[in-house]
């Protein structure tokens, strides 16, 4: 039972991280119908910001967290303004190529500025400490991550459902052109969406660094891809679906390794196999709704 609980705690913690980062994908897609393939690399840049803030400049971690979230949010808005906004009315293929280009730009920029040598992510508070509960050794970050994610999602749902910005975001997601005609400032709404998604990615990067304490330029590639898969599995464009997909993926990976240790090297393949199975059964994802294309 102790071993089972150990795996469940690890799975829920990993699933929470996937869910938090997947929300960034699903928010951007919900409004722009755009897959922001640079989102995983935004996570990587946020991890570097946190590393240099704490390890290089010796800024207290609680101040660093606030600064990193702000810088990453501004970076997300800047990427939208430079790489996506000029192509707003271009074919979707052009925007997709731009997103891939931004991803490679961030990876190579990080490699040039910070080198490809992995760096040890600094300890934040007591997140790296281990405690024993009922015979189960649990890292503090594994306990705090689900709680933080739930609180952040509740705050996000409040913004979306109870504020003017959230009302504008919902209007833009329903009908881009009609929202513009009704006087909604589309550019501002999209910028705020990128800022919120990137801010959540920054928190996800800090929690990821606390759990897997290594920073290097390619660290965002596989987590970013898996979080995109999680968003698709849950129903991309649906925040609840992104959370569900993240938890399913995280628990599935950990339980796969627990049940069949010989398949440890194939844990990344599990995400893709499960994605294919879900899409064959329900092409719009578990909580996704069928969208009628306008002609």
PDB file of C-alpha atoms in Angstrom:
ATOM      1  CA  UNK A   1       0.000   0.000   0.000  1.00  0.00           C
ATOM      2  CA  UNK A   2       2.863   2.378   0.817  1.00  0.00           C
ATOM      3  CA  UNK A   3       4.370   1.759  -2.626  1.00  0.00           C
ATOM      4  CA  UNK A   4       1.003   2.353  -4.318  1.00  0.00           C
ATOM      5  CA  UNK A   5       0.553   5.624  -2.414  1.00  0.00           C
ATOM      6  CA  UNK A   6       4.080   6.660  -3.367  1.00  0.00           C
ATOM      7  CA  UNK A   7       3.291   6.211  -7.045  1.00  0.00           C
ATOM      8  CA  UNK A   8      -0.062   7.989  -6.744  1.00  0.00           C
ATOM      9  CA  UNK A   9       1.547  11.015  -5.092  1.00  0.00           C
ATOM     10  CA  UNK A  10       4.221  11.155  -7.798  1.00  0.00           C
ATOM     11  CA  UNK A  11       1.613  10.752 -10.532  1.00  0.00           C
ATOM     12  CA  UNK A  12      -0.655  13.479  -9.181  1.00  0.00           C
ATOM     13  CA  UNK A  13       2.320  15.830  -8.783  1.00  0.00           C
ATOM     14  CA  UNK A  14       3.525  15.218 -12.351  1.00  0.00           C
ATOM     15  CA  UNK A  15      -0.033  15.477 -13.670  1.00  0.00           C
ATOM     16  CA  UNK A  16      -0.436  18.833 -11.917  1.00  0.00           C
ATOM     17  CA  UNK A  17       2.654  20.179 -13.665  1.00  0.00           C
ATOM     18  CA  UNK A  18       1.387  18.939 -17.034  1.00  0.00           C
ATOM     19  CA  UNK A  19      -2.018  20.510 -16.346  1.00  0.00           C
ATOM     20  CA  UNK A  20      -0.554  23.886 -15.388  1.00  0.00           C
ATOM     21  CA  UNK A  21       1.541  24.147 -18.541  1.00  0.00           C
ATOM     22  CA  UNK A  22      -1.222  22.691 -20.746  1.00  0.00           C
ATOM     23  CA  UNK A  23      -3.560  25.513 -19.712  1.00  0.00           C
ATOM     24  CA  UNK A  24      -1.296  27.944 -21.591  1.00  0.00           C
ATOM     25  CA  UNK A  25      -1.739  25.935 -24.784  1.00  0.00           C
ATOM     26  CA  UNK A  26      -5.483  25.678 -24.387  1.00  0.00           C
ATOM     27  CA  UNK A  27      -6.009  29.383 -23.594  1.00  0.00           C
ATOM     28  CA  UNK A  28      -4.193  30.548 -26.714  1.00  0.00           C
ATOM     29  CA  UNK A  29      -5.939  27.974 -28.876  1.00  0.00           C
ATOM     30  CA  UNK A  30      -9.327  28.863 -27.395  1.00  0.00           C
ATOM     31  CA  UNK A  31      -8.990  32.458 -28.564  1.00  0.00           C
ATOM     32  CA  UNK A  32      -6.763  32.370 -31.656  1.00  0.00           C
ATOM     33  CA  UNK A  33      -7.191  28.750 -32.814  1.00  0.00           C
ATOM     34  CA  UNK A  34      -3.390  28.782 -32.749  1.00  0.00           C
ATOM     35  CA  UNK A  35      -1.027  26.148 -31.342  1.00  0.00           C
ATOM     36  CA  UNK A  36       1.727  28.106 -29.625  1.00  0.00           C
ATOM     37  CA  UNK A  37       4.569  25.635 -30.130  1.00  0.00           C
ATOM     38  CA  UNK A  38       6.944  28.035 -28.369  1.00  0.00           C
ATOM     39  CA  UNK A  39       5.123  27.521 -25.059  1.00  0.00           C
ATOM     40  CA  UNK A  40       7.479  24.769 -23.882  1.00  0.00           C
ATOM     41  CA  UNK A  41      10.462  27.014 -24.595  1.00  0.00           C
ATOM     42  CA  UNK A  42       8.843  29.826 -22.628  1.00  0.00           C
ATOM     43  CA  UNK A  43       8.885  27.373 -19.701  1.00  0.00           C
ATOM     44  CA  UNK A  44      12.603  26.824 -20.345  1.00  0.00           C
ATOM     45  CA  UNK A  45      13.354  30.566 -20.391  1.00  0.00           C
ATOM     46  CA  UNK A  46      11.411  31.045 -17.160  1.00  0.00           C
ATOM     47  CA  UNK A  47      13.509  28.308 -15.534  1.00  0.00           C
ATOM     48  CA  UNK A  48      16.668  30.159 -16.577  1.00  0.00           C
ATOM     49  CA  UNK A  49      15.279  33.431 -15.199  1.00  0.00           C
ATOM     50  CA  UNK A  50      14.675  31.721 -11.859  1.00  0.00           C
ATOM     51  CA  UNK A  51      18.107  30.090 -11.895  1.00  0.00           C
ATOM     52  CA  UNK A  52      19.974  33.353 -12.455  1.00  0.00           C
ATOM     53  CA  UNK A  53      17.777  35.275 -10.023  1.00  0.00           C
ATOM     54  CA  UNK A  54      18.467  32.889  -7.153  1.00  0.00           C
ATOM     55  CA  UNK A  55      21.846  31.319  -7.945  1.00  0.00           C
ATOM     56  CA  UNK A  56      23.655  34.149  -9.747  1.00  0.00           C
ATOM     57  CA  UNK A  57      22.183  37.332  -8.264  1.00  0.00           C
ATOM     58  CA  UNK A  58      21.230  35.851  -4.872  1.00  0.00           C
ATOM     59  CA  UNK A  59      17.794  37.448  -4.865  1.00  0.00           C
ATOM     60  CA  UNK A  60      15.468  35.894  -2.240  1.00  0.00           C
ATOM     61  CA  UNK A  61      13.387  33.157  -3.841  1.00  0.00           C
ATOM     62  CA  UNK A  62      10.026  34.764  -3.020  1.00  0.00           C
ATOM     63  CA  UNK A  63      11.051  37.980  -4.798  1.00  0.00           C
ATOM     64  CA  UNK A  64      12.541  35.980  -7.669  1.00  0.00           C
ATOM     65  CA  UNK A  65       9.268  34.124  -8.201  1.00  0.00           C
ATOM     66  CA  UNK A  66       7.342  37.386  -8.606  1.00  0.00           C
ATOM     67  CA  UNK A  67       9.974  38.862 -10.947  1.00  0.00           C
ATOM     68  CA  UNK A  68      10.167  35.669 -13.039  1.00  0.00           C
ATOM     69  CA  UNK A  69       6.379  35.516 -13.476  1.00  0.00           C
ATOM     70  CA  UNK A  70       6.305  39.196 -14.519  1.00  0.00           C
ATOM     71  CA  UNK A  71       9.231  38.853 -16.944  1.00  0.00           C
ATOM     72  CA  UNK A  72       7.831  35.684 -18.492  1.00  0.00           C
ATOM     73  CA  UNK A  73       4.391  37.271 -18.899  1.00  0.00           C
ATOM     74  CA  UNK A  74       5.972  40.249 -20.671  1.00  0.00           C
ATOM     75  CA  UNK A  75       8.015  37.900 -22.847  1.00  0.00           C
ATOM     76  CA  UNK A  76       4.838  36.060 -23.834  1.00  0.00           C
ATOM     77  CA  UNK A  77       3.137  39.334 -24.773  1.00  0.00           C
ATOM     78  CA  UNK A  78       6.234  40.390 -26.716  1.00  0.00           C
ATOM     79  CA  UNK A  79       6.310  37.134 -28.679  1.00  0.00           C
ATOM     80  CA  UNK A  80       2.640  37.580 -29.571  1.00  0.00           C
ATOM     81  CA  UNK A  81       3.211  41.165 -30.710  1.00  0.00           C
ATOM     82  CA  UNK A  82       6.293  40.424 -32.822  1.00  0.00           C
ATOM     83  CA  UNK A  83       5.696  36.916 -34.197  1.00  0.00           C
ATOM     84  CA  UNK A  84       1.919  36.390 -34.254  1.00  0.00           C
ATOM     85  CA  UNK A  85       0.105  39.734 -34.476  1.00  0.00           C
ATOM     86  CA  UNK A  86       1.518  40.725 -37.915  1.00  0.00           C
ATOM     87  CA  UNK A  87       0.231  37.375 -39.230  1.00  0.00           C
ATOM     88  CA  UNK A  88      -3.206  37.652 -37.639  1.00  0.00           C
ATOM     89  CA  UNK A  89      -4.989  37.676 -41.022  1.00  0.00           C
ATOM     90  CA  UNK A  90      -2.486  35.395 -42.792  1.00  0.00           C
ATOM     91  CA  UNK A  91      -3.159  31.728 -43.534  1.00  0.00           C
ATOM     92  CA  UNK A  92      -2.959  29.438 -40.509  1.00  0.00           C
ATOM     93  CA  UNK A  93       0.053  27.695 -42.010  1.00  0.00           C
ATOM     94  CA  UNK A  94       2.059  30.928 -41.856  1.00  0.00           C
ATOM     95  CA  UNK A  95       1.261  31.399 -38.168  1.00  0.00           C
ATOM     96  CA  UNK A  96       2.165  27.767 -37.463  1.00  0.00           C
ATOM     97  CA  UNK A  97       5.552  28.208 -39.159  1.00  0.00           C
ATOM     98  CA  UNK A  98       6.105  31.404 -37.161  1.00  0.00           C
ATOM     99  CA  UNK A  99       5.362  29.535 -33.912  1.00  0.00           C
ATOM    100  CA  UNK A 100       7.876  26.817 -34.788  1.00  0.00           C
ATOM    101  CA  UNK A 101      10.407  29.521 -35.697  1.00  0.00           C
ATOM    102  CA  UNK A 102       9.976  31.220 -32.324  1.00  0.00           C
ATOM    103  CA  UNK A 103      10.507  27.870 -30.607  1.00  0.00           C
ATOM    104  CA  UNK A 104      13.817  27.274 -32.406  1.00  0.00           C
ATOM    105  CA  UNK A 105      14.844  30.886 -31.814  1.00  0.00           C
ATOM    106  CA  UNK A 106      14.383  30.588 -28.048  1.00  0.00           C
ATOM    107  CA  UNK A 107      16.220  27.252 -27.907  1.00  0.00           C
ATOM    108  CA  UNK A 108      19.210  28.521 -29.871  1.00  0.00           C
ATOM    109  CA  UNK A 109      19.222  31.854 -28.046  1.00  0.00           C
ATOM    110  CA  UNK A 110      19.368  30.018 -24.716  1.00  0.00           C
ATOM    111  CA  UNK A 111      22.126  27.771 -26.046  1.00  0.00           C
ATOM    112  CA  UNK A 112      24.116  30.818 -27.170  1.00  0.00           C
ATOM    113  CA  UNK A 113      23.589  32.878 -24.016  1.00  0.00           C
ATOM    114  CA  UNK A 114      23.697  30.201 -21.337  1.00  0.00           C
ATOM    115  CA  UNK A 115      25.632  27.382 -23.108  1.00  0.00           C
ATOM    116  CA  UNK A 116      24.337  23.837 -23.412  1.00  0.00           C
ATOM    117  CA  UNK A 117      25.871  22.715 -20.131  1.00  0.00           C
ATOM    118  CA  UNK A 118      23.093  21.710 -17.692  1.00  0.00           C
ATOM    119  CA  UNK A 119      22.850  23.849 -14.575  1.00  0.00           C
ATOM    120  CA  UNK A 120      21.607  22.738 -11.167  1.00  0.00           C
ATOM    121  CA  UNK A 121      18.327  24.446 -10.329  1.00  0.00           C
ATOM    122  CA  UNK A 122      18.638  26.119  -6.899  1.00  0.00           C
ATOM    123  CA  UNK A 123      16.615  24.958  -3.903  1.00  0.00           C
ATOM    124  CA  UNK A 124      13.519  27.076  -3.289  1.00  0.00           C
ATOM    125  CA  UNK A 125      12.342  27.281   0.288  1.00  0.00           C
ATOM    126  CA  UNK A 126      11.783  23.760   1.533  1.00  0.00           C
ATOM    127  CA  UNK A 127      10.326  22.358  -1.692  1.00  0.00           C
ATOM    128  CA  UNK A 128      13.228  19.958  -2.143  1.00  0.00           C
ATOM    129  CA  UNK A 129      12.867  18.524   1.374  1.00  0.00           C
ATOM    130  CA  UNK A 130      11.416  15.059   1.933  1.00  0.00           C
ATOM    131  CA  UNK A 131       8.891  14.140   4.600  1.00  0.00           C
ATOM    132  CA  UNK A 132       7.552  10.710   5.565  1.00  0.00           C
ATOM    133  CA  UNK A 133       3.771  10.275   5.805  1.00  0.00           C
ATOM    134  CA  UNK A 134       2.488   6.825   6.729  1.00  0.00           C
ATOM    135  CA  UNK A 135       5.654   5.177   5.515  1.00  0.00           C
ATOM    136  CA  UNK A 136       5.601   7.122   2.233  1.00  0.00           C
ATOM    137  CA  UNK A 137       8.538   9.430   1.508  1.00  0.00           C
ATOM    138  CA  UNK A 138       7.138  12.505  -0.209  1.00  0.00           C
ATOM    139  CA  UNK A 139       8.977  15.507  -1.556  1.00  0.00           C
ATOM    140  CA  UNK A 140       7.424  18.779  -0.390  1.00  0.00           C
ATOM    141  CA  UNK A 141       7.066  20.012  -3.966  1.00  0.00           C
ATOM    142  CA  UNK A 142       4.908  16.947  -4.738  1.00  0.00           C
ATOM    143  CA  UNK A 143       2.511  17.969  -1.960  1.00  0.00           C
ATOM    144  CA  UNK A 144       2.385  21.660  -2.777  1.00  0.00           C
ATOM    145  CA  UNK A 145       2.130  21.387  -6.571  1.00  0.00           C
ATOM    146  CA  UNK A 146      -1.484  20.064  -6.775  1.00  0.00           C
ATOM    147  CA  UNK A 147      -2.631  22.638  -4.202  1.00  0.00           C
ATOM    148  CA  UNK A 148      -0.946  25.505  -6.065  1.00  0.00           C
ATOM    149  CA  UNK A 149      -2.381  24.335  -9.388  1.00  0.00           C
ATOM    150  CA  UNK A 150      -5.928  24.093  -8.018  1.00  0.00           C
ATOM    151  CA  UNK A 151      -5.677  27.587  -6.495  1.00  0.00           C
ATOM    152  CA  UNK A 152      -4.316  29.045  -9.734  1.00  0.00           C
ATOM    153  CA  UNK A 153      -7.061  27.419 -11.798  1.00  0.00           C
ATOM    154  CA  UNK A 154      -9.737  28.711  -9.423  1.00  0.00           C
ATOM    155  CA  UNK A 155      -8.253  32.195  -9.781  1.00  0.00           C
ATOM    156  CA  UNK A 156      -8.176  31.812 -13.553  1.00  0.00           C
ATOM    157  CA  UNK A 157     -11.807  30.687 -13.651  1.00  0.00           C
ATOM    158  CA  UNK A 158     -12.757  33.715 -11.549  1.00  0.00           C
ATOM    159  CA  UNK A 159     -11.026  35.999 -14.055  1.00  0.00           C
ATOM    160  CA  UNK A 160     -12.722  34.313 -17.016  1.00  0.00           C
ATOM    161  CA  UNK A 161     -16.229  34.163 -15.531  1.00  0.00           C
ATOM    162  CA  UNK A 162     -16.430  37.235 -13.275  1.00  0.00           C
ATOM    163  CA  UNK A 163     -14.362  40.035 -14.838  1.00  0.00           C
ATOM    164  CA  UNK A 164     -14.674  42.272 -17.892  1.00  0.00           C
ATOM    165  CA  UNK A 165     -11.437  40.873 -19.273  1.00  0.00           C
ATOM    166  CA  UNK A 166     -12.801  37.359 -18.930  1.00  0.00           C
ATOM    167  CA  UNK A 167     -16.029  38.388 -20.651  1.00  0.00           C
ATOM    168  CA  UNK A 168     -13.993  39.849 -23.506  1.00  0.00           C
ATOM    169  CA  UNK A 169     -11.906  36.684 -23.722  1.00  0.00           C
ATOM    170  CA  UNK A 170     -15.034  34.540 -23.932  1.00  0.00           C
ATOM    171  CA  UNK A 171     -16.485  36.807 -26.603  1.00  0.00           C
ATOM    172  CA  UNK A 172     -13.321  36.654 -28.709  1.00  0.00           C
ATOM    173  CA  UNK A 173     -13.178  32.870 -28.368  1.00  0.00           C
ATOM    174  CA  UNK A 174     -16.772  32.575 -29.622  1.00  0.00           C
ATOM    175  CA  UNK A 175     -16.531  34.885 -32.624  1.00  0.00           C
ATOM    176  CA  UNK A 176     -13.426  36.883 -33.395  1.00  0.00           C
ATOM    177  CA  UNK A 177     -14.963  39.202 -35.988  1.00  0.00           C
ATOM    178  CA  UNK A 178     -18.194  39.943 -34.130  1.00  0.00           C
ATOM    179  CA  UNK A 179     -16.225  40.763 -30.973  1.00  0.00           C
ATOM    180  CA  UNK A 180     -14.192  43.284 -32.949  1.00  0.00           C
ATOM    181  CA  UNK A 181     -17.355  44.874 -34.385  1.00  0.00           C
ATOM    182  CA  UNK A 182     -18.805  45.151 -30.865  1.00  0.00           C
ATOM    183  CA  UNK A 183     -15.865  47.340 -29.841  1.00  0.00           C
ATOM    184  CA  UNK A 184     -13.721  44.809 -27.974  1.00  0.00           C
ATOM    185  CA  UNK A 185     -10.025  45.632 -28.298  1.00  0.00           C
ATOM    186  CA  UNK A 186      -8.913  42.355 -29.797  1.00  0.00           C
ATOM    187  CA  UNK A 187      -5.185  43.050 -29.611  1.00  0.00           C
ATOM    188  CA  UNK A 188      -5.338  43.842 -25.894  1.00  0.00           C
ATOM    189  CA  UNK A 189      -7.389  40.751 -25.100  1.00  0.00           C
ATOM    190  CA  UNK A 190      -4.987  38.487 -26.981  1.00  0.00           C
ATOM    191  CA  UNK A 191      -1.961  40.112 -25.322  1.00  0.00           C
ATOM    192  CA  UNK A 192      -3.496  39.567 -21.876  1.00  0.00           C
ATOM    193  CA  UNK A 193      -4.225  35.951 -22.800  1.00  0.00           C
ATOM    194  CA  UNK A 194      -0.586  35.367 -23.726  1.00  0.00           C
ATOM    195  CA  UNK A 195       0.517  37.103 -20.528  1.00  0.00           C
ATOM    196  CA  UNK A 196      -1.691  34.912 -18.333  1.00  0.00           C
ATOM    197  CA  UNK A 197      -0.662  31.725 -20.130  1.00  0.00           C
ATOM    198  CA  UNK A 198       3.032  32.640 -19.931  1.00  0.00           C
ATOM    199  CA  UNK A 199       2.714  33.595 -16.252  1.00  0.00           C
ATOM    200  CA  UNK A 200       1.252  30.169 -15.503  1.00  0.00           C
ATOM    201  CA  UNK A 201       4.081  28.615 -17.518  1.00  0.00           C
ATOM    202  CA  UNK A 202       6.582  30.501 -15.331  1.00  0.00           C
ATOM    203  CA  UNK A 203       5.075  29.052 -12.158  1.00  0.00           C
ATOM    204  CA  UNK A 204       5.099  25.639 -13.815  1.00  0.00           C
ATOM    205  CA  UNK A 205       8.787  26.112 -14.696  1.00  0.00           C
ATOM    206  CA  UNK A 206       9.693  26.936 -11.081  1.00  0.00           C
ATOM    207  CA  UNK A 207       7.789  23.914  -9.759  1.00  0.00           C
ATOM    208  CA  UNK A 208       9.307  21.725 -12.482  1.00  0.00           C
ATOM    209  CA  UNK A 209      12.794  22.946 -11.567  1.00  0.00           C
ATOM    210  CA  UNK A 210      12.153  22.204  -7.895  1.00  0.00           C
ATOM    211  CA  UNK A 211      11.059  18.653  -8.756  1.00  0.00           C
ATOM    212  CA  UNK A 212      13.617  17.962 -11.514  1.00  0.00           C
ATOM    213  CA  UNK A 213      16.517  20.290 -10.579  1.00  0.00           C
ATOM    214  CA  UNK A 214      18.320  20.672 -13.876  1.00  0.00           C
ATOM    215  CA  UNK A 215      18.146  23.526 -16.383  1.00  0.00           C
ATOM    216  CA  UNK A 216      19.316  23.277 -19.999  1.00  0.00           C
ATOM    217  CA  UNK A 217      18.188  24.790 -23.338  1.00  0.00           C
ATOM    218  CA  UNK A 218      16.212  21.737 -24.486  1.00  0.00           C
ATOM    219  CA  UNK A 219      14.427  21.101 -21.203  1.00  0.00           C
ATOM    220  CA  UNK A 220      11.145  22.540 -22.482  1.00  0.00           C
ATOM    221  CA  UNK A 221      10.834  20.395 -25.599  1.00  0.00           C
ATOM    222  CA  UNK A 222       9.478  17.123 -24.231  1.00  0.00           C
ATOM    223  CA  UNK A 223       7.414  18.635 -21.365  1.00  0.00           C
ATOM    224  CA  UNK A 224       5.980  21.139 -23.829  1.00  0.00           C
ATOM    225  CA  UNK A 225       5.060  18.387 -26.252  1.00  0.00           C
ATOM    226  CA  UNK A 226       3.486  16.280 -23.512  1.00  0.00           C
ATOM    227  CA  UNK A 227       1.508  19.239 -22.184  1.00  0.00           C
ATOM    228  CA  UNK A 228       0.225  19.899 -25.695  1.00  0.00           C
ATOM    229  CA  UNK A 229      -0.806  16.237 -25.855  1.00  0.00           C
ATOM    230  CA  UNK A 230      -2.514  16.621 -22.470  1.00  0.00           C
ATOM    231  CA  UNK A 231      -4.464  19.629 -23.772  1.00  0.00           C
ATOM    232  CA  UNK A 232      -5.543  17.683 -26.880  1.00  0.00           C
ATOM    233  CA  UNK A 233      -6.525  14.621 -24.855  1.00  0.00           C
ATOM    234  CA  UNK A 234      -8.714  16.690 -22.541  1.00  0.00           C
ATOM    235  CA  UNK A 235     -10.166  18.783 -25.363  1.00  0.00           C
ATOM    236  CA  UNK A 236      -8.008  21.671 -26.511  1.00  0.00           C
ATOM    237  CA  UNK A 237      -9.662  25.014 -25.882  1.00  0.00           C
ATOM    238  CA  UNK A 238     -11.232  23.705 -22.669  1.00  0.00           C
ATOM    239  CA  UNK A 239      -9.439  24.630 -19.418  1.00  0.00           C
ATOM    240  CA  UNK A 240     -11.067  21.793 -17.492  1.00  0.00           C
ATOM    241  CA  UNK A 241     -10.062  19.444 -20.271  1.00  0.00           C
ATOM    242  CA  UNK A 242      -6.437  20.604 -20.051  1.00  0.00           C
ATOM    243  CA  UNK A 243      -6.421  19.824 -16.329  1.00  0.00           C
ATOM    244  CA  UNK A 244      -8.037  16.425 -16.861  1.00  0.00           C
ATOM    245  CA  UNK A 245      -5.622  15.551 -19.664  1.00  0.00           C
ATOM    246  CA  UNK A 246      -2.644  16.595 -17.548  1.00  0.00           C
ATOM    247  CA  UNK A 247      -3.678  14.427 -14.610  1.00  0.00           C
ATOM    248  CA  UNK A 248      -4.452  11.435 -16.840  1.00  0.00           C
ATOM    249  CA  UNK A 249      -1.095  11.719 -18.584  1.00  0.00           C
ATOM    250  CA  UNK A 250       0.907  12.187 -15.373  1.00  0.00           C
ATOM    251  CA  UNK A 251      -0.765   9.322 -13.543  1.00  0.00           C
ATOM    252  CA  UNK A 252      -0.574   7.102 -16.605  1.00  0.00           C
ATOM    253  CA  UNK A 253       3.175   7.610 -17.019  1.00  0.00           C
ATOM    254  CA  UNK A 254       3.987   6.933 -13.374  1.00  0.00           C
ATOM    255  CA  UNK A 255       1.687   3.899 -13.107  1.00  0.00           C
ATOM    256  CA  UNK A 256       3.080   2.463 -16.347  1.00  0.00           C
ATOM    257  CA  UNK A 257       6.586   2.544 -14.890  1.00  0.00           C
ATOM    258  CA  UNK A 258       5.305   1.133 -11.574  1.00  0.00           C
ATOM    259  CA  UNK A 259       3.417  -1.764 -13.159  1.00  0.00           C
ATOM    260  CA  UNK A 260       5.948  -2.580 -15.877  1.00  0.00           C
ATOM    261  CA  UNK A 261       9.443  -1.385 -14.868  1.00  0.00           C
ATOM    262  CA  UNK A 262      10.885  -2.889 -18.058  1.00  0.00           C
ATOM    263  CA  UNK A 263       8.936  -0.263 -20.040  1.00  0.00           C
ATOM    264  CA  UNK A 264      10.558   2.682 -18.248  1.00  0.00           C
ATOM    265  CA  UNK A 265      12.402   3.676 -21.407  1.00  0.00           C
ATOM    266  CA  UNK A 266       9.085   3.878 -23.283  1.00  0.00           C
ATOM    267  CA  UNK A 267       7.254   6.200 -20.887  1.00  0.00           C
ATOM    268  CA  UNK A 268       7.403   9.044 -23.434  1.00  0.00           C
ATOM    269  CA  UNK A 269       5.835   6.793 -26.065  1.00  0.00           C
ATOM    270  CA  UNK A 270       2.888   6.186 -23.722  1.00  0.00           C
ATOM    271  CA  UNK A 271       1.718   9.782 -24.208  1.00  0.00           C
ATOM    272  CA  UNK A 272       1.582   9.425 -27.988  1.00  0.00           C
ATOM    273  CA  UNK A 273      -0.084   6.016 -27.902  1.00  0.00           C
ATOM    274  CA  UNK A 274      -2.722   7.239 -25.476  1.00  0.00           C
ATOM    275  CA  UNK A 275      -3.277  10.339 -27.636  1.00  0.00           C
ATOM    276  CA  UNK A 276      -3.953   8.166 -30.694  1.00  0.00           C
ATOM    277  CA  UNK A 277      -6.392   5.971 -28.742  1.00  0.00           C
ATOM    278  CA  UNK A 278      -8.332   8.971 -27.388  1.00  0.00           C
ATOM    279  CA  UNK A 279      -8.517  10.723 -30.757  1.00  0.00           C
ATOM    280  CA  UNK A 280      -9.714   7.549 -32.472  1.00  0.00           C
ATOM    281  CA  UNK A 281     -12.522   7.265 -29.912  1.00  0.00           C
ATOM    282  CA  UNK A 282     -13.274  10.998 -29.611  1.00  0.00           C
ATOM    283  CA  UNK A 283     -11.515  13.277 -32.115  1.00  0.00           C
ATOM    284  CA  UNK A 284     -12.294  16.455 -30.139  1.00  0.00           C
ATOM    285  CA  UNK A 285     -10.828  15.126 -26.885  1.00  0.00           C
ATOM    286  CA  UNK A 286     -12.530  13.894 -23.727  1.00  0.00           C
ATOM    287  CA  UNK A 287     -14.255  17.202 -22.854  1.00  0.00           C
ATOM    288  CA  UNK A 288     -14.018  18.786 -26.293  1.00  0.00           C
ATOM    289  CA  UNK A 289     -17.078  19.897 -28.205  1.00  0.00           C
ATOM    290  CA  UNK A 290     -17.668  19.618 -31.904  1.00  0.00           C
ATOM    291  CA  UNK A 291     -17.017  22.970 -33.603  1.00  0.00           C
ATOM    292  CA  UNK A 292     -18.956  23.938 -36.709  1.00  0.00           C
ATOM    293  CA  UNK A 293     -16.774  25.629 -39.307  1.00  0.00           C
ATOM    294  CA  UNK A 294     -18.198  28.831 -40.781  1.00  0.00           C
ATOM    295  CA  UNK A 295     -18.078  29.247 -44.540  1.00  0.00           C
TER     296      UNK A 295
END
